[in-house]
CSV table of C-alpha atoms and ligand atoms in Angstrom, one decimal:
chain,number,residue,atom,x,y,z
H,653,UNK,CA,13.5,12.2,13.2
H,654,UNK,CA,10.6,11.0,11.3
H,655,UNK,CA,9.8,7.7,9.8
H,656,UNK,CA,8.5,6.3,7.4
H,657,UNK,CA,6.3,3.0,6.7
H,658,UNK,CA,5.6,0.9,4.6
H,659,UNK,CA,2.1,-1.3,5.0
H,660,UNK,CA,1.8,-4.6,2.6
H,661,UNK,CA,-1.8,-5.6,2.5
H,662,UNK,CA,-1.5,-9.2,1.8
H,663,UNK,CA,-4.3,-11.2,2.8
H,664,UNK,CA,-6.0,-11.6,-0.2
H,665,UNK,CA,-7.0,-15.8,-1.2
H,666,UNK,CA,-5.4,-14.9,-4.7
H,667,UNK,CA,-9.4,-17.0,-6.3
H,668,UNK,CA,-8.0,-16.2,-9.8
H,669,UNK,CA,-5.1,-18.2,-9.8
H,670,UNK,CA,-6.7,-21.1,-8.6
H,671,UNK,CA,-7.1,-23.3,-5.6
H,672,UNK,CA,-3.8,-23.6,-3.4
H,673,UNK,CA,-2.3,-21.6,-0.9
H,674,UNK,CA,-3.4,-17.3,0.0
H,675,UNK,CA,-1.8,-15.3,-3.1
H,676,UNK,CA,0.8,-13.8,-1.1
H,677,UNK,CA,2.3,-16.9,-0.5
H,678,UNK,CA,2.3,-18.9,-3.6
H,679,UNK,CA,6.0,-18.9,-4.8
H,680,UNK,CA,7.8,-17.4,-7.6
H,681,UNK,CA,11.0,-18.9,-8.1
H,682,UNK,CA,11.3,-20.8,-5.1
H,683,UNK,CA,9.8,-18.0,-2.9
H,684,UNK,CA,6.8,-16.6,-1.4
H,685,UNK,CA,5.5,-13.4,-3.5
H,686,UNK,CA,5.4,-11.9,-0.1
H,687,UNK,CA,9.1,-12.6,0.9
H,688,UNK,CA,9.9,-10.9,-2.5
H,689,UNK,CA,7.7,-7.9,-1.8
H,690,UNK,CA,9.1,-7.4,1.5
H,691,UNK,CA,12.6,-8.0,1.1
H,692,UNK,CA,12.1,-4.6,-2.1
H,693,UNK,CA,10.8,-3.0,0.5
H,694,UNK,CA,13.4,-3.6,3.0
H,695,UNK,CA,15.9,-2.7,0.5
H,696,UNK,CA,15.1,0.6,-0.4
H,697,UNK,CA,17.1,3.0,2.4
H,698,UNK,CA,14.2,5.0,2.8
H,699,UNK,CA,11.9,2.6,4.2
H,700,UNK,CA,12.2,2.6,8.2
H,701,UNK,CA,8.6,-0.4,9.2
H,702,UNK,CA,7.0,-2.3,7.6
H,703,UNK,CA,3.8,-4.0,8.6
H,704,UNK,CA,2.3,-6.8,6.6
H,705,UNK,CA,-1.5,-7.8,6.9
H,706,UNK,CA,-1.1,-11.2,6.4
H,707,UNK,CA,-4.3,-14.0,6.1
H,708,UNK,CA,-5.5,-14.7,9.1
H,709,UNK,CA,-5.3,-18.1,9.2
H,710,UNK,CA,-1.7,-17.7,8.6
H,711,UNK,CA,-0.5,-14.5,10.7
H,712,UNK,CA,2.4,-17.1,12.4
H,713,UNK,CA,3.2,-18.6,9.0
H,714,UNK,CA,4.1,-15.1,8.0
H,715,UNK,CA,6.1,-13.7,11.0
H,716,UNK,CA,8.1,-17.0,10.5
H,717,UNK,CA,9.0,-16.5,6.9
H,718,UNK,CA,9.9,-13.0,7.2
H,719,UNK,CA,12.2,-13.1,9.9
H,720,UNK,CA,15.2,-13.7,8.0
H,721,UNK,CA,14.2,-10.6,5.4
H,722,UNK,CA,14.3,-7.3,7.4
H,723,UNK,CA,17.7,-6.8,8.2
H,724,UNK,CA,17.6,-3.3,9.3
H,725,UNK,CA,14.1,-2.4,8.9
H,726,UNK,CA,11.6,-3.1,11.5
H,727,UNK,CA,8.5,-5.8,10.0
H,728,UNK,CA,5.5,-6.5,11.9
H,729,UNK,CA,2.4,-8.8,11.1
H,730,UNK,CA,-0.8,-7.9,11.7
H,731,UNK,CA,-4.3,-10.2,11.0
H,732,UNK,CA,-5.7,-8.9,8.1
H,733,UNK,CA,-9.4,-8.4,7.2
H,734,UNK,CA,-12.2,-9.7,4.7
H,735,UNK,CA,-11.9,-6.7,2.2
H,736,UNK,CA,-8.6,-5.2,1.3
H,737,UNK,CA,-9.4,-1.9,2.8
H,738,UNK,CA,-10.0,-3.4,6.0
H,739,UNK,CA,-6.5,-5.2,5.8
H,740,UNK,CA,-4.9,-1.6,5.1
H,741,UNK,CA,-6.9,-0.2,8.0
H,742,UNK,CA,-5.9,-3.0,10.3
H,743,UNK,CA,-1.9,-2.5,9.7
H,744,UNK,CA,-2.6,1.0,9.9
H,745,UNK,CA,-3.6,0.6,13.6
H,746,UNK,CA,-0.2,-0.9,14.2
H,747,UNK,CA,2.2,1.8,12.9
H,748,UNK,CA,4.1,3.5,15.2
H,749,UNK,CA,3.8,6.9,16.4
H,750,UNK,CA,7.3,8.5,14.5
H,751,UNK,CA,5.7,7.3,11.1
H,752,UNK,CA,5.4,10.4,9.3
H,753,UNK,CA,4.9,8.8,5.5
H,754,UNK,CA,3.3,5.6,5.0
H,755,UNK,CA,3.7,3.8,1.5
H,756,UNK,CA,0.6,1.0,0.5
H,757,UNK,CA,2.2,-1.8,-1.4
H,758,UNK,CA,0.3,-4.8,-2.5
H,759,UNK,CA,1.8,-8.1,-1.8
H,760,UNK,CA,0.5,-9.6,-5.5
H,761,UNK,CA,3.6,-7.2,-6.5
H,762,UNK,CA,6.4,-8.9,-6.0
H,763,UNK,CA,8.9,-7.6,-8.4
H,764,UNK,CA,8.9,-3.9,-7.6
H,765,UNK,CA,11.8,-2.2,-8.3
H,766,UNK,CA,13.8,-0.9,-5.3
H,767,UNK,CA,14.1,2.5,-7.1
H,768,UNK,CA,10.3,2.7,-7.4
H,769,UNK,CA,10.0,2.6,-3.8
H,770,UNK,CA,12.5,5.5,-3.6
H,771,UNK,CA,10.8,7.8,-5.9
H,772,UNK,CA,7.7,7.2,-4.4
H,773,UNK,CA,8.9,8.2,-1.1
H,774,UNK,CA,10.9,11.1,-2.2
H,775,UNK,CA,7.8,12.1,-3.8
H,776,UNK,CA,5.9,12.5,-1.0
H,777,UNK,CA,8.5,14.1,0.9
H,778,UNK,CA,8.8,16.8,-1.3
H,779,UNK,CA,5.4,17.7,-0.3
H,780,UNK,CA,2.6,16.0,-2.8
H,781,UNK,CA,0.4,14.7,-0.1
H,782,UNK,CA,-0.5,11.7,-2.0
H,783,UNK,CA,1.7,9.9,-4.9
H,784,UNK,CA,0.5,7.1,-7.2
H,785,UNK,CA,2.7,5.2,-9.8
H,786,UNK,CA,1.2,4.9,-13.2
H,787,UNK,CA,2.0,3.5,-16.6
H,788,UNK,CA,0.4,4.9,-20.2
H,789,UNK,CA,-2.5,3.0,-21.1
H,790,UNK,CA,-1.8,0.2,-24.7
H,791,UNK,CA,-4.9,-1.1,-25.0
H,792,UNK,CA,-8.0,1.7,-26.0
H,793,UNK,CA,-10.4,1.4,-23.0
H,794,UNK,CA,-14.5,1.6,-23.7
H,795,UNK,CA,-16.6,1.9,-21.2
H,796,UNK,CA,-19.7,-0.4,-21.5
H,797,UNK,CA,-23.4,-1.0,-19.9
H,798,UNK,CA,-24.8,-4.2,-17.7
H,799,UNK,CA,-25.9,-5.3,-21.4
H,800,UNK,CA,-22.0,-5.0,-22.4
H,801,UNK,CA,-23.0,-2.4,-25.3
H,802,UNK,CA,-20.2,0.6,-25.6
H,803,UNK,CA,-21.7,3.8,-24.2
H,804,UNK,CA,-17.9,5.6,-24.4
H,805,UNK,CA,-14.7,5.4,-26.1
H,806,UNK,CA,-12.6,6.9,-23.6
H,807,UNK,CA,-9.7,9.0,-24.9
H,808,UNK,CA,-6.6,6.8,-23.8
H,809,UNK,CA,-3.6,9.3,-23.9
H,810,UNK,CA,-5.9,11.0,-20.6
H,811,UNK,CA,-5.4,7.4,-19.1
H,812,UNK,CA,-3.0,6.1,-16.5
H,813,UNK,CA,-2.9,2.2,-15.2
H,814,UNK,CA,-2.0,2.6,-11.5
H,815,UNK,CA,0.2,0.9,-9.8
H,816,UNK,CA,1.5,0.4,-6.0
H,817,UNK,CA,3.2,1.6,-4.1
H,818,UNK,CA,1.1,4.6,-3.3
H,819,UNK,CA,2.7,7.0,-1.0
H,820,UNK,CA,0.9,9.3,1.6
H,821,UNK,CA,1.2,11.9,4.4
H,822,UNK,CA,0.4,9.8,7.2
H,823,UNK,CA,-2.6,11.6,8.8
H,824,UNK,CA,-4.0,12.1,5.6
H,825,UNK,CA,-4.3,8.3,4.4
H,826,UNK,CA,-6.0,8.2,8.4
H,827,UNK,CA,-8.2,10.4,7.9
H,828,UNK,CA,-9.0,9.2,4.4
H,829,UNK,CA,-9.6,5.3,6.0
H,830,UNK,CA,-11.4,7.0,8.7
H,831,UNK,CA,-14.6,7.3,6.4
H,832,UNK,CA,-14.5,4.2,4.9
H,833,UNK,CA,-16.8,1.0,5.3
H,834,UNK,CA,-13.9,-1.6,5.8
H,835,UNK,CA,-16.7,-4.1,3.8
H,836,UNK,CA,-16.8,-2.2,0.8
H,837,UNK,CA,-15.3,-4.3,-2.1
H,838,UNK,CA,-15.3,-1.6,-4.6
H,839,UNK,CA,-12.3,0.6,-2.8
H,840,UNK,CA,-9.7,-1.5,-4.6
H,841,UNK,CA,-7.1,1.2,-3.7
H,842,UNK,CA,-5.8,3.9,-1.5
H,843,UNK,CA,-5.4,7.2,-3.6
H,844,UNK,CA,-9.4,6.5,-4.3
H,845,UNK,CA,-10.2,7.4,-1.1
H,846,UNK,CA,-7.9,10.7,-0.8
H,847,UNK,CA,-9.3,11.7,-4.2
H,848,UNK,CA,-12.9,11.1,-2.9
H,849,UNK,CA,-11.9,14.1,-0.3
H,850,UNK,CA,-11.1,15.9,-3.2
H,851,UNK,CA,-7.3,15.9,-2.4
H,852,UNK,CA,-4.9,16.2,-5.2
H,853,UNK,CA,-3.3,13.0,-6.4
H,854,UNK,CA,-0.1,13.2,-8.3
H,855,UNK,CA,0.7,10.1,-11.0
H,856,UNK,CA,4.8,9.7,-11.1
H,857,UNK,CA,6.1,7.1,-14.1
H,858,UNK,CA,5.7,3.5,-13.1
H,859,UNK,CA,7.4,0.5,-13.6
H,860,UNK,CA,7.0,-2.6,-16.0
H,861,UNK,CA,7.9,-5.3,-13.3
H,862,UNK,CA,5.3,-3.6,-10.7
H,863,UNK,CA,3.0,-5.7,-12.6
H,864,UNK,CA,0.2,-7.1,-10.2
H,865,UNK,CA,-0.2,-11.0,-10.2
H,866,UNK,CA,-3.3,-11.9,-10.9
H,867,UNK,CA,-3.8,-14.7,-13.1
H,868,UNK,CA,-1.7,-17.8,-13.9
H,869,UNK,CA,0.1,-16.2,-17.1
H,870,UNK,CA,1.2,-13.6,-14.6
H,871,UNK,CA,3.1,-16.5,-12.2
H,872,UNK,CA,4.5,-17.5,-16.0
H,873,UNK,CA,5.7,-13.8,-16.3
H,874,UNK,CA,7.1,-13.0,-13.2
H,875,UNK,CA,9.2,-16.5,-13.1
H,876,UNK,CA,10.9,-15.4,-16.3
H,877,UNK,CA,11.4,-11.7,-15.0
H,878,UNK,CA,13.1,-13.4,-12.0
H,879,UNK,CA,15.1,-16.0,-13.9
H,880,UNK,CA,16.1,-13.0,-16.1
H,881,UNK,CA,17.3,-11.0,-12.9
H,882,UNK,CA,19.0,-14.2,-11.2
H,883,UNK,CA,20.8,-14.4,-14.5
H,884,UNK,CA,22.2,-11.0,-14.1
H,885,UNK,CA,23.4,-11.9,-11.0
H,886,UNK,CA,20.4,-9.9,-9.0
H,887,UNK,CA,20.0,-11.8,-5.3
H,888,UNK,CA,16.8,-12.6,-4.6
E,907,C5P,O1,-7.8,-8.4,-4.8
E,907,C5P,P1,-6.5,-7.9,-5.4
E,907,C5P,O2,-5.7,-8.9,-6.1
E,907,C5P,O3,-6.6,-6.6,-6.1
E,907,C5P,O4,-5.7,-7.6,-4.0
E,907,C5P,C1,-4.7,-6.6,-3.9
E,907,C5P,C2,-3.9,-6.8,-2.6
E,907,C5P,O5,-4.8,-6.7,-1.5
E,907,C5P,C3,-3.2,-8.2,-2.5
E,907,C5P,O6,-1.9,-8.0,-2.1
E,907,C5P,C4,-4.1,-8.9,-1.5
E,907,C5P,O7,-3.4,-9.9,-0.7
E,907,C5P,C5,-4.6,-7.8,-0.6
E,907,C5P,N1,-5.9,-8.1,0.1
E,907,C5P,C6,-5.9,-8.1,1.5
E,907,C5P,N2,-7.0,-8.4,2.2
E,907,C5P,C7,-8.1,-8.8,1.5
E,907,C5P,C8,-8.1,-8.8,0.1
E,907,C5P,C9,-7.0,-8.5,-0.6
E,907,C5P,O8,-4.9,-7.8,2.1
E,907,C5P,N3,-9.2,-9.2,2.2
């Protein structure tokens, strides 16, 4: 039987929050946005490893929070790396050789929804090679030179914002890693890579809460998406 993976690049230092701890670790309601990440993707039943690249000044840190999260599912730490692509390739090392489908799901999203995870997979196993949530665009998006004057307008019902986590055909997302120089800072996701090879992406609908946290309004949004969960009587 084959498995599949799911690989939680998570070493990123988080700079546009603010000084304090790596991102993954800064809490949202009481708990690291790591632990919140993991624990979605140890909930969804068709999620079988997961392997987290955690800082690596903090790869003990990490096992130690996350031991009381996987239940079922097997979670490994890895060291991760200086570039997020090298943190990906670094926890790609460690899979197992049964992995047949490997997910890539940022850390700085904590709130995912457990049925995202599922679609994504389910996706892929159907046979799209490589599977990207997206959401419709709301703001119109120009395109602008060093100088910051607009050189396009570009049409925004033709745009998707992307979201994780991106699901691929294991040997493919290998291969596609293969090529790539782990210090480049401008791969800031996976399905780039596969499209670069000229393999077909497909977008399936995103989610709201996938949000990425990037900034301090985002802590203020995902506290009150958490709150409003906990109120419904949601676990975590
Ligand atoms: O930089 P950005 O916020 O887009 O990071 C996306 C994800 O990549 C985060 O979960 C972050 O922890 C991770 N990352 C990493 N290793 C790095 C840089 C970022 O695992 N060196």
């Amino acid at each position: 039987m084959s498995r599949t993976a799911a690989l939680v690049p998570a070493a990123g230092r988080g700079e546009r929050l603010g000084p304090g701890a790596p991102k993954a670790l800064r809490e949202i309601g009481g708990v690291p946005m790591l632990v919140h990440a993991v624990k979605a993707l140890c909930s969804a039943p068709n999620i079988d490893v997961v392997v987290v690249a955690a800082p690596a000044d903090a790869v003990e840190q990490t096992r130690a929070l996350l031991s009381s999260v996987a239940g079922a599912t097997d979670v490994e730490v890895v060291s991760g790396g200086e570039t997020r692509a090298e943190s990906v390739a670094r926890a790609l090392i460690a899979l197992p050789d049964d992995v047949d489908v490997v997910l890539v799901h940022d850390a700085a999203r904590p709130l995912i929804p457990v049925e995202l995870v599922t679609n994504v997979v389910n996706a892929v196993r159907a046979g799209h090679r490589a599977v990207v949530p997206g959401l419709a665009v709301v703001d119109t998006i120009k395109k602008v030179d060093a100088a910051g004057i607009v050189q396009e307008t570009v049409p925004r019902a033709d745009l998707r914002a992307i979201q994780t986590p991106q699901g691929f055909d294991r040997a493919l997302l290998q291969m596609a890693h293969a090529g790539v120089d782990p210090d480049a800072l401008t791969v800031t996701d996976d399905a780039g890579l596969v499209e670069a090879m000229g393999i077909e992406v497909l977008v399936i609908p995103g989610h709201e809460d996938a949000f990425k946290v990037t900034t301090p309004s985002d802590i203020v949004l995902a506290e009150a998406i958490l709150a409003r969960r906990r109120a419904a009587g949601a676990v975590n």
